[in-house]
Amino acid sequence: MTQALTIFRPAVPLPGKYYELNLPKGYLSFSQIDTYLRCPQQYYRTYVLDGPRINSAEAFEGTCLGKTLEEMGCRKLGASRSKTMTATQAIEWHKVYLNSHVDEVDQWNGHEPADLLKRGDAFLKRFWKQEEPLITKERLVDVEHEFSITLAGVEIRGVVDLLERNYCWDYKVRSKNSMRYLNVDRSLQLSLYAVATGREKVGYIVFVKDDGSIIHKQSVRDLKRTKSWLEFMVSQVAQGISKGAFMPCNPADNYLCSSQWCAHWDSCYGQEC
């Protein structure tokens, strides 16, 4: 006789009832959750102690492109602005922004500002040919869309790069080698954005540095199931932070545990943790 399998779903612990909520910012975001899951000690030094962060050339490159595409979207949304941004204007806007903020980069990691400008020019030319005509005012809902939702009694804040009527997109700049880390079906970030915006269809628009291509990586979320999983995840992270559980990560399992990516590596690894 076959016995049916009973699935045990524990109740999600809520703050105020099972634990006292104590978050350094009073809320969580994808970046905070991701940092805590990757390395609780890095979270402690970055968010609790308000320690330094590394602004790498790789992150800066993504910021410059993102700001340029944000400006493009704002012009499309602005009813009082009759002219949209051309590819030439976008390239010039990107150049001005990059040059105005280049001193904020801490680590260039073998890159030069000229490399970022060259790739940015190529990306933007291709984007205006391949993507920009598809982002119509009828499809576009918002750019840099801010949200605030409550999961498991915890406020979650975030910003979505591109929100369309049927899709939710996040821009990424990646090398081919790092593309393997962009698992859209299991992405915590995209799951959070799906629940926050009510969009089942989510994805990344990826600028590939090696060949200048732009690709879409898309996925579909079951919103009810995704929200249930997120509430459990958020509850566990919020409890760990509130109770002061800030253990260091295992460097062998975390490729970001290095002086290149973590501002606390020199003082943490094998010394003060």
PDB file of N, CA and C in Angstrom, residues 23-25 27-28 31-33 35-36 39-49 237 241 246:
ATOM      1  N   LEU A  23      17.146  45.792  12.299  1.00  0.00           N
ATOM      2  CA  LEU A  23      17.889  45.930  11.044  1.00  0.00           C
ATOM      3  C   LEU A  23      18.601  47.278  11.028  1.00  0.00           C
ATOM      4  N   PRO A  24      19.854  47.328  10.562  1.00  0.00           N
ATOM      5  CA  PRO A  24      20.612  48.579  10.604  1.00  0.00           C
ATOM      6  C   PRO A  24      19.971  49.718   9.818  1.00  0.00           C
ATOM      7  N   LYS A  25      19.262  49.396   8.738  1.00  0.00           N
ATOM      8  CA  LYS A  25      18.603  50.430   7.942  1.00  0.00           C
ATOM      9  C   LYS A  25      17.092  50.471   8.166  1.00  0.00           C
ATOM     10  N   TYR A  27      15.082  48.294   7.058  1.00  0.00           N
ATOM     11  CA  TYR A  27      14.467  47.543   5.963  1.00  0.00           C
ATOM     12  C   TYR A  27      15.549  46.692   5.302  1.00  0.00           C
ATOM     13  N   LEU A  28      15.134  45.795   4.408  1.00  0.00           N
ATOM     14  CA  LEU A  28      16.074  45.006   3.622  1.00  0.00           C
ATOM     15  C   LEU A  28      15.914  45.332   2.144  1.00  0.00           C
ATOM     16  N   SER A  31      20.263  43.772  -2.391  1.00  0.00           N
ATOM     17  CA  SER A  31      21.707  43.852  -2.143  1.00  0.00           C
ATOM     18  C   SER A  31      22.045  43.417  -0.720  1.00  0.00           C
ATOM     19  N   GLN A  32      21.228  43.853   0.241  1.00  0.00           N
ATOM     20  CA  GLN A  32      21.475  43.458   1.635  1.00  0.00           C
ATOM     21  C   GLN A  32      21.292  41.945   1.821  1.00  0.00           C
ATOM     22  N   ILE A  33      20.194  41.408   1.279  1.00  0.00           N
ATOM     23  CA  ILE A  33      19.936  39.972   1.414  1.00  0.00           C
ATOM     24  C   ILE A  33      21.035  39.173   0.736  1.00  0.00           C
ATOM     25  N   THR A  35      24.135  40.053   0.094  1.00  0.00           N
ATOM     26  CA  THR A  35      25.386  40.161   0.836  1.00  0.00           C
ATOM     27  C   THR A  35      25.371  39.265   2.068  1.00  0.00           C
ATOM     28  N   TYR A  36      24.254  39.258   2.798  1.00  0.00           N
ATOM     29  CA  TYR A  36      24.180  38.432   4.009  1.00  0.00           C
ATOM     30  C   TYR A  36      24.273  36.946   3.673  1.00  0.00           C
ATOM     31  N   CYS A  39      27.999  36.331   2.601  1.00  0.00           N
ATOM     32  CA  CYS A  39      28.956  36.423   3.708  1.00  0.00           C
ATOM     33  C   CYS A  39      28.379  37.307   4.808  1.00  0.00           C
ATOM     34  N   PRO A  40      27.832  36.727   5.872  1.00  0.00           N
ATOM     35  CA  PRO A  40      27.263  37.510   6.968  1.00  0.00           C
ATOM     36  C   PRO A  40      28.258  38.503   7.581  1.00  0.00           C
ATOM     37  N   GLN A  41      29.546  38.128   7.599  1.00  0.00           N
ATOM     38  CA  GLN A  41      30.548  39.029   8.165  1.00  0.00           C
ATOM     39  C   GLN A  41      30.734  40.266   7.282  1.00  0.00           C
ATOM     40  N   GLN A  42      30.663  40.081   5.974  1.00  0.00           N
ATOM     41  CA  GLN A  42      30.738  41.231   5.070  1.00  0.00           C
ATOM     42  C   GLN A  42      29.525  42.137   5.261  1.00  0.00           C
ATOM     43  N   TYR A  43      28.360  41.530   5.456  1.00  0.00           N
ATOM     44  CA  TYR A  43      27.162  42.326   5.723  1.00  0.00           C
ATOM     45  C   TYR A  43      27.366  43.164   6.982  1.00  0.00           C
ATOM     46  N   TYR A  44      27.882  42.539   8.039  1.00  0.00           N
ATOM     47  CA  TYR A  44      28.091  43.236   9.304  1.00  0.00           C
ATOM     48  C   TYR A  44      29.023  44.437   9.125  1.00  0.00           C
ATOM     49  N   ARG A  45      30.133  44.215   8.451  1.00  0.00           N
ATOM     50  CA  ARG A  45      31.113  45.299   8.285  1.00  0.00           C
ATOM     51  C   ARG A  45      30.615  46.393   7.350  1.00  0.00           C
ATOM     52  N   THR A  46      29.780  46.009   6.375  1.00  0.00           N
ATOM     53  CA  THR A  46      29.307  46.981   5.392  1.00  0.00           C
ATOM     54  C   THR A  46      28.093  47.761   5.879  1.00  0.00           C
ATOM     55  N   TYR A  47      27.086  47.058   6.413  1.00  0.00           N
ATOM     56  CA  TYR A  47      25.820  47.702   6.755  1.00  0.00           C
ATOM     57  C   TYR A  47      25.675  48.056   8.229  1.00  0.00           C
ATOM     58  N   VAL A  48      26.177  47.212   9.118  1.00  0.00           N
ATOM     59  CA  VAL A  48      26.061  47.508  10.552  1.00  0.00           C
ATOM     60  C   VAL A  48      27.111  48.536  10.966  1.00  0.00           C
ATOM     61  N   LEU A  49      28.370  48.296  10.568  1.00  0.00           N
ATOM     62  CA  LEU A  49      29.449  49.224  10.910  1.00  0.00           C
ATOM     63  C   LEU A  49      29.584  50.359   9.898  1.00  0.00           C
ATOM     64  N   VAL A 237      16.799  35.500   6.971  1.00  0.00           N
ATOM     65  CA  VAL A 237      17.838  36.534   6.906  1.00  0.00           C
ATOM     66  C   VAL A 237      17.597  37.596   7.968  1.00  0.00           C
ATOM     67  N   ILE A 241      20.196  38.581  11.091  1.00  0.00           N
ATOM     68  CA  ILE A 241      20.722  39.931  11.303  1.00  0.00           C
ATOM     69  C   ILE A 241      20.302  40.458  12.667  1.00  0.00           C
ATOM     70  N   PHE A 246      26.707  36.821  12.553  1.00  0.00           N
ATOM     71  CA  PHE A 246      27.532  37.360  11.472  1.00  0.00           C
ATOM     72  C   PHE A 246      28.803  36.532  11.287  1.00  0.00           C
TER      73      PHE A 246
END
